mmCIF file of C-alpha atoms in Angstrom:
data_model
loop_
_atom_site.group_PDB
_atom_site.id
_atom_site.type_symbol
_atom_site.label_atom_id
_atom_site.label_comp_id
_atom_site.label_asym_id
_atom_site.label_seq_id
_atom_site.Cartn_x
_atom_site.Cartn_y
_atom_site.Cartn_z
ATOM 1 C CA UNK A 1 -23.491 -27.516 -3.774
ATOM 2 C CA UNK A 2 -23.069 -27.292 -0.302
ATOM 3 C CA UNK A 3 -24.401 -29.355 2.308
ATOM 4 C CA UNK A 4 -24.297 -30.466 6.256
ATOM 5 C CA UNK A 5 -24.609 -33.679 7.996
ATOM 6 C CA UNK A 6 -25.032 -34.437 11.659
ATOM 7 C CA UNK A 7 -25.290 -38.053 11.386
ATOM 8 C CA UNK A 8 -27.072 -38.725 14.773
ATOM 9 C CA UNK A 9 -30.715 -37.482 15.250
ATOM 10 C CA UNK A 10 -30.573 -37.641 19.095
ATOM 11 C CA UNK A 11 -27.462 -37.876 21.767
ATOM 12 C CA UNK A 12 -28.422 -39.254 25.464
ATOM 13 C CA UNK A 13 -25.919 -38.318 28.005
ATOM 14 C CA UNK A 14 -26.008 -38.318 31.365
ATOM 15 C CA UNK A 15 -24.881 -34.914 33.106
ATOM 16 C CA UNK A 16 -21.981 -34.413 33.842
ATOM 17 C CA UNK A 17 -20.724 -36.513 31.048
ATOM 18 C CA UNK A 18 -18.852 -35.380 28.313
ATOM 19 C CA UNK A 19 -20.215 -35.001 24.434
ATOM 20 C CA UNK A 20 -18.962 -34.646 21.349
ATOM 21 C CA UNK A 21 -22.133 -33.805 18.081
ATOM 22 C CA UNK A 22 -20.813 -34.690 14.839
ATOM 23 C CA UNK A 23 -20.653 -32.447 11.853
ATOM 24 C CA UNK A 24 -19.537 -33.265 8.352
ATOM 25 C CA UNK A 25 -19.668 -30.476 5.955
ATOM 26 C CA UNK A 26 -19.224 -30.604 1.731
ATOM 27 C CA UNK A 27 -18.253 -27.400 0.409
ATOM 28 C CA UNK A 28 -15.842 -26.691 -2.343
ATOM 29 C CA UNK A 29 -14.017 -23.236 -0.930
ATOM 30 C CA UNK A 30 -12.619 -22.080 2.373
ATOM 31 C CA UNK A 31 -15.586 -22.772 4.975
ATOM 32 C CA UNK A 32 -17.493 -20.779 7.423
ATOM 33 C CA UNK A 33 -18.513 -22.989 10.415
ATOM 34 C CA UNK A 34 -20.983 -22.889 12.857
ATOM 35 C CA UNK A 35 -22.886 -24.447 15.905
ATOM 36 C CA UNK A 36 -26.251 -22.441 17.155
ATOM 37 C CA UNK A 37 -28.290 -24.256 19.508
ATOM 38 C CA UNK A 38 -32.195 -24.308 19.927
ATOM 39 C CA UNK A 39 -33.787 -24.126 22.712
ATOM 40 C CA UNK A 40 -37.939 -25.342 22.729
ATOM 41 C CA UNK A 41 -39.742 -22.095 21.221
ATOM 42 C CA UNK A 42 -36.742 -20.488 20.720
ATOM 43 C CA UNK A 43 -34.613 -19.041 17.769
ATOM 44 C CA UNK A 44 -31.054 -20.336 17.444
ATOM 45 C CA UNK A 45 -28.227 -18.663 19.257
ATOM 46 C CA UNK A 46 -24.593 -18.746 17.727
ATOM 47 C CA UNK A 47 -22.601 -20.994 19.872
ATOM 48 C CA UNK A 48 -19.538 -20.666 18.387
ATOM 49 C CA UNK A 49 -17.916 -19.898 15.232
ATOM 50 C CA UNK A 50 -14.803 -20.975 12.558
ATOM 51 C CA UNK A 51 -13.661 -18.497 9.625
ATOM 52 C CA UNK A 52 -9.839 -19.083 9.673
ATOM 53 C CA UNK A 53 -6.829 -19.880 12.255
ATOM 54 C CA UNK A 54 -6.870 -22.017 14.926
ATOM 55 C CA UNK A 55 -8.610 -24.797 14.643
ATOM 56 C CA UNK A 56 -9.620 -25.160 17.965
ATOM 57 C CA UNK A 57 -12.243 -22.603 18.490
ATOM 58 C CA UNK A 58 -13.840 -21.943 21.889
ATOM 59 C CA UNK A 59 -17.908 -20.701 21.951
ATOM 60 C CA UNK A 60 -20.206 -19.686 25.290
ATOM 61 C CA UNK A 61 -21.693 -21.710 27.520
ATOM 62 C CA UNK A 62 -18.368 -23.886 27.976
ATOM 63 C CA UNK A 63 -18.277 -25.389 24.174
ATOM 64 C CA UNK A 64 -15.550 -25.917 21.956
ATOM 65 C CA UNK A 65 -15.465 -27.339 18.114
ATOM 66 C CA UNK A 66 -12.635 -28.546 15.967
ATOM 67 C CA UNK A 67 -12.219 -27.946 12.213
ATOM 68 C CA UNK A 68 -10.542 -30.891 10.736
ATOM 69 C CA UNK A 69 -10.381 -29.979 6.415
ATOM 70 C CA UNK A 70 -8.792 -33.866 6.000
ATOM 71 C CA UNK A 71 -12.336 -34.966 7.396
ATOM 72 C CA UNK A 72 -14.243 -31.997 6.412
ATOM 73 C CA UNK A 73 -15.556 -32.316 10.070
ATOM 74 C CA UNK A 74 -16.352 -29.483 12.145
ATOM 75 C CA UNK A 75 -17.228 -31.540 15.685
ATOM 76 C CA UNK A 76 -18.775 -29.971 18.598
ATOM 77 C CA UNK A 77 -17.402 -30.896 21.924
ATOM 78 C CA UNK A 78 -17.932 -30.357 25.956
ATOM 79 C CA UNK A 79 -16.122 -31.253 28.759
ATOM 80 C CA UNK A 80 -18.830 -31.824 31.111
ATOM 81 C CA UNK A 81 -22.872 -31.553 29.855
ATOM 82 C CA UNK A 82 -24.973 -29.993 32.069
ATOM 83 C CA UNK A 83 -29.059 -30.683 32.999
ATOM 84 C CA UNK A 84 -29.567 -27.314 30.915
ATOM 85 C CA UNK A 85 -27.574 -28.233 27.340
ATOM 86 C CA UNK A 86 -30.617 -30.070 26.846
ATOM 87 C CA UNK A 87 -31.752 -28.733 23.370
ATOM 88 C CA UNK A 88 -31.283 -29.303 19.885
ATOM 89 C CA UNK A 89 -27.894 -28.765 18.091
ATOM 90 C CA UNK A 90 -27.264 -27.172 14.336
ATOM 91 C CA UNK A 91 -24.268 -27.661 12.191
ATOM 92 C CA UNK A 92 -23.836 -24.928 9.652
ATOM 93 C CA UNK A 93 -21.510 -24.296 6.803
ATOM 94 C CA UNK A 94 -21.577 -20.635 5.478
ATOM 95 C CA UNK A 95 -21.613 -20.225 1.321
ATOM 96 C CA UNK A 96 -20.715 -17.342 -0.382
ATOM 97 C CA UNK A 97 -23.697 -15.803 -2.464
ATOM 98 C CA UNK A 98 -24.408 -11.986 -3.130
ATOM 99 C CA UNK A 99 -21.185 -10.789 -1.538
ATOM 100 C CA UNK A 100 -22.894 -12.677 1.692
ATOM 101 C CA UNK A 101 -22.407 -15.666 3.417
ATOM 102 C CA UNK A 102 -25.848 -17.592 4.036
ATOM 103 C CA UNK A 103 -25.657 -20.984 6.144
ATOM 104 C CA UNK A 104 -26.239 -23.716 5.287
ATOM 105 C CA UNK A 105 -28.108 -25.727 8.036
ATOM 106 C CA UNK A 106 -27.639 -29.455 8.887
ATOM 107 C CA UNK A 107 -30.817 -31.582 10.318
ATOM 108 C CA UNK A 108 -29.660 -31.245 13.291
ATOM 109 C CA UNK A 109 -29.053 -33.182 16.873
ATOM 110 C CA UNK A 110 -31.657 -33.160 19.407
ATOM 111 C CA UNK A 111 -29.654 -33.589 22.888
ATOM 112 C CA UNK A 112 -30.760 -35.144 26.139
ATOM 113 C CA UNK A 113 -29.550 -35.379 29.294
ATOM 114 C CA UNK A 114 -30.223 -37.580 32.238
ATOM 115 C CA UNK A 115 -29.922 -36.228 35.683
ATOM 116 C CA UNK B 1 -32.800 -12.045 23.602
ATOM 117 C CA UNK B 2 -31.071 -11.591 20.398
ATOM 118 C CA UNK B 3 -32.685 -8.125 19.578
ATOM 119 C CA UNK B 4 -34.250 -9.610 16.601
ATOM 120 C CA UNK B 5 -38.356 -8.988 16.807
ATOM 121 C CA UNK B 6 -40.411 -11.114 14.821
ATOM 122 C CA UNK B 7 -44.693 -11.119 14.916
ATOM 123 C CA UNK B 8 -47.215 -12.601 15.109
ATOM 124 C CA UNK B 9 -45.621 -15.227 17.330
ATOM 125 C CA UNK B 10 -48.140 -17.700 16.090
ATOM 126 C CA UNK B 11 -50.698 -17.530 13.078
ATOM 127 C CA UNK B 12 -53.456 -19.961 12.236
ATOM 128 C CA UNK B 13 -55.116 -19.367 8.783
ATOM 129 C CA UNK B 14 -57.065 -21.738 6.111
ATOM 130 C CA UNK B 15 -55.917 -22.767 2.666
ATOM 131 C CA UNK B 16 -56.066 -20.156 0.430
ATOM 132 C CA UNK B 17 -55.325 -17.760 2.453
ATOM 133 C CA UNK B 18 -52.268 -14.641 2.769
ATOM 134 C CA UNK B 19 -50.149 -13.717 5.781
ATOM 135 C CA UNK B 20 -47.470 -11.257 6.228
ATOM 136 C CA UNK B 21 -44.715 -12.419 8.627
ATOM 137 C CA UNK B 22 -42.864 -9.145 10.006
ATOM 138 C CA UNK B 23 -39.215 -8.871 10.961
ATOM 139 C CA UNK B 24 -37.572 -6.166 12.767
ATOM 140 C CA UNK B 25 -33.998 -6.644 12.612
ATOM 141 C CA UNK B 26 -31.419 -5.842 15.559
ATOM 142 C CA UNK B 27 -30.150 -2.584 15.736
ATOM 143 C CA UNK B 28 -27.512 -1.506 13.362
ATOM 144 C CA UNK B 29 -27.762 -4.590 11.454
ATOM 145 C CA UNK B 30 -28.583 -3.796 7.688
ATOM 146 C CA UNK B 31 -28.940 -7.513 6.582
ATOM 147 C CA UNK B 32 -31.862 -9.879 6.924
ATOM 148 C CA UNK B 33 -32.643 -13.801 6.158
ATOM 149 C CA UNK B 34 -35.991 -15.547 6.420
ATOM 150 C CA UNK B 35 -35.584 -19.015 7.200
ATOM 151 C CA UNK B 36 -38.377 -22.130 7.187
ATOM 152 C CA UNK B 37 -37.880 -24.605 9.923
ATOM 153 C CA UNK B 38 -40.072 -27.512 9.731
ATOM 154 C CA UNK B 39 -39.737 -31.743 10.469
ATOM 155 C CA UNK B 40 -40.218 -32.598 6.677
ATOM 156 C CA UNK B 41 -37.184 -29.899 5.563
ATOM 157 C CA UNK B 42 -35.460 -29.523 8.364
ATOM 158 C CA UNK B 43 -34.032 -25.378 8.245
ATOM 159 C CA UNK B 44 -34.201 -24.149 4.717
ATOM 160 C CA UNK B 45 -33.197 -20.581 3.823
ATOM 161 C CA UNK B 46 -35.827 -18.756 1.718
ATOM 162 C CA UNK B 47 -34.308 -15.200 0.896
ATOM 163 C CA UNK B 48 -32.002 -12.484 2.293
ATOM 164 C CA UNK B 49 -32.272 -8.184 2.381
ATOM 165 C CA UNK B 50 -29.394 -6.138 2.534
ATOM 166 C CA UNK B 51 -30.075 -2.484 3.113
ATOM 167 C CA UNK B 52 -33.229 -2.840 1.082
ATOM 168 C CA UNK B 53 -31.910 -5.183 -1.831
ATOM 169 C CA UNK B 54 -32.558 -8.718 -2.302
ATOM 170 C CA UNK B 55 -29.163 -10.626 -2.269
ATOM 171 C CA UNK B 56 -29.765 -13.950 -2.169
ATOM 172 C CA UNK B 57 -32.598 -16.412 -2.556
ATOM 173 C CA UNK B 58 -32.867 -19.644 -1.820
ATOM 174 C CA UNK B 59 -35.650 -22.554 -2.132
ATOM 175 C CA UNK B 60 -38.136 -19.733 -1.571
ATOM 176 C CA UNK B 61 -41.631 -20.432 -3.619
ATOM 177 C CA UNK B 62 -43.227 -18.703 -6.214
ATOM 178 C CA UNK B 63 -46.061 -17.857 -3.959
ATOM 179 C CA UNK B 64 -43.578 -16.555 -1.410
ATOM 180 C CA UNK B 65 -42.736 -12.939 -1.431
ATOM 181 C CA UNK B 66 -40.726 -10.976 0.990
ATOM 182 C CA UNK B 67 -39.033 -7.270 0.875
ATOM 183 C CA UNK B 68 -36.812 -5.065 2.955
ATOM 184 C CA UNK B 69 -38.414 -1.084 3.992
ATOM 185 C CA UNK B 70 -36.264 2.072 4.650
ATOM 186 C CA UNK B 71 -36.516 1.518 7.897
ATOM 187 C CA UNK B 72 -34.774 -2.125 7.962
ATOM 188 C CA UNK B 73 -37.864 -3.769 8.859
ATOM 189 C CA UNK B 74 -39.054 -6.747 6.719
ATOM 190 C CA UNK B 75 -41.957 -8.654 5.534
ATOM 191 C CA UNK B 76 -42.362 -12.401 4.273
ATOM 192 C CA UNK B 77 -45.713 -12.426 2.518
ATOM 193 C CA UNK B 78 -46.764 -15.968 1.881
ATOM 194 C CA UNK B 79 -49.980 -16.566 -0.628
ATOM 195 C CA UNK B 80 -52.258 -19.135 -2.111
ATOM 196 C CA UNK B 81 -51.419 -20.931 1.577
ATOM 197 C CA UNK B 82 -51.242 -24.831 1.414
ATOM 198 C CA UNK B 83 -51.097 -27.159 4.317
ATOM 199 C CA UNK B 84 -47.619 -28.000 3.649
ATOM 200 C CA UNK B 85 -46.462 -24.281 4.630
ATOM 201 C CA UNK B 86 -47.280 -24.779 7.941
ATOM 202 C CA UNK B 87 -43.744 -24.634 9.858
ATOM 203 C CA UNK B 88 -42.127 -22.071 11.813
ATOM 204 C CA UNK B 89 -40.566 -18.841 10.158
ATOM 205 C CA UNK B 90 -37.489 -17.454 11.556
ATOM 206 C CA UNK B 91 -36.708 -13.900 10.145
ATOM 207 C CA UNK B 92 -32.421 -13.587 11.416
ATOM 208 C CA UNK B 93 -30.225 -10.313 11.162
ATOM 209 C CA UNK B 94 -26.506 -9.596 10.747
ATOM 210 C CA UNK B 95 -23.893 -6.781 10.243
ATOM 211 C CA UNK B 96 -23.469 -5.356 7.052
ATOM 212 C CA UNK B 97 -23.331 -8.215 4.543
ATOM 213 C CA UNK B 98 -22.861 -11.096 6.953
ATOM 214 C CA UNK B 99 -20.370 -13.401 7.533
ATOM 215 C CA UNK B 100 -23.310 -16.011 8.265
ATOM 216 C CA UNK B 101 -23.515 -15.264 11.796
ATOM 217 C CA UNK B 102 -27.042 -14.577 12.371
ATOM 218 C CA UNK B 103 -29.183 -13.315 14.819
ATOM 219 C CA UNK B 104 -32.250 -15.229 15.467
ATOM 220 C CA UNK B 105 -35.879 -13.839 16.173
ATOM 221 C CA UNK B 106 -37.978 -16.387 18.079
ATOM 222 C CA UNK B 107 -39.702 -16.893 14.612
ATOM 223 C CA UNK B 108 -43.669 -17.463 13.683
ATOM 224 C CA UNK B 109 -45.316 -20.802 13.859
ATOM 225 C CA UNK B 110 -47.687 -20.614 11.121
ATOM 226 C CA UNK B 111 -50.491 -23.451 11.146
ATOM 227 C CA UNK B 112 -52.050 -23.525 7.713
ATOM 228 C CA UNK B 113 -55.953 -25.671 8.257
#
């Protein structure tokens, strides 16, 4: 079966500072990879997104995540964190079922960020 | 705003009691997934529509229904309520089948008392 793990439950950075959320992933095909972020009372929004190619794949708001398939590690990364990345972070592997793909959510990592 | 409509925003009912979560899907998109997001479970798919079919379920309960209208809309009807299905509901919508990027409604915090 599939499954997600963000090994830290909360990242404290200080803005301006750079960040990198872990993501480990166990799935036995090809992946689909995600990062959506949660802002308080809101749904998630796709940050970014990993089906095949490059490796390196870029997302909005100035993120960026790396597939690695010799870690099964699909790390989210950001130059420099701003006062507003402050929310909390999901890891999510996409299975095949029903001719869809449904994700597979990790716990996730709640991020905060000190002016 | 993802263009994914989801109501009531929040619900507070007794034990025992049935609600009906609605979902109104952005536009164009045929497929829909309700999700449960709550501290115990963390985000746990439940079920997913496509174009009025169920195609996949998930840890969704017995006393858990949910079905896809002609007009794309959905409904997650949840039964027999117990204070452990108090969380917040996100109904999410994608193109055609879905690659597993989702839209995500702002989802319904449903206190059960």
């Amino acid at each position: 079966a599939q499954s997600v793990t963000q090994p830290d439950i909360h990242i404290t950075v200080s803005e301006g500072a750079s960040l990198e959320l872990r993501c480990n992933y166990s799935y036995g095909a090809t992946p689909y990879l995600f990062w959506y972020v949660q802002s308080p009372g809101q749904g998630l929004q796709l940050l970014l997104k990993y089906f095949s190619g490059d490796t390196l794949v870029q997302g909005i708001k100035g993120f960026e995540a790396e597939f690695k398939r010799s870690q099964s590690s699909f790390n989210l990364r950001k130059p420099s964190v701003h006062w507003s990345d402050a929310a909390e972070y999901f890891c999510a592997v996409g299975y095949s079922s029903g001719g869809s793909y449904i994700p597979t959510f990790g716990r996730g990592t709640s991020l905060i960020v000190h002016p | 705003d993802s263009g994914v409509t989801q109501t009531p925003k929040h619900l507070i009912t007794a034990t025992g009691q049935r609600v009906t979560l609605r979902c109104s899907p952005r536009s164009g998109d045929l497929s829909v997934y309700w999700y449960q997001q709550s501290l115990d479970q963390g985000l746990q798919f439940l079920i997913q529509y496509y174009n009025g079919e169920e195609r996949a379920k998930g840890n969704i309960l017995e006393r858990f229904s949910a079905q896809q209208f002609p007009d794309l809309h959905s409904e997650l009807n949840l039964s027999s309520l117990e204070l452990g299905d108090s969380a917040l509901y996100f109904c999410a919508s994608s193109v055609r089948r879905g690659t597993g990027e989702l839209f995500f409604g702002e989802g319904s915090r449903l206190t059960v008392l």
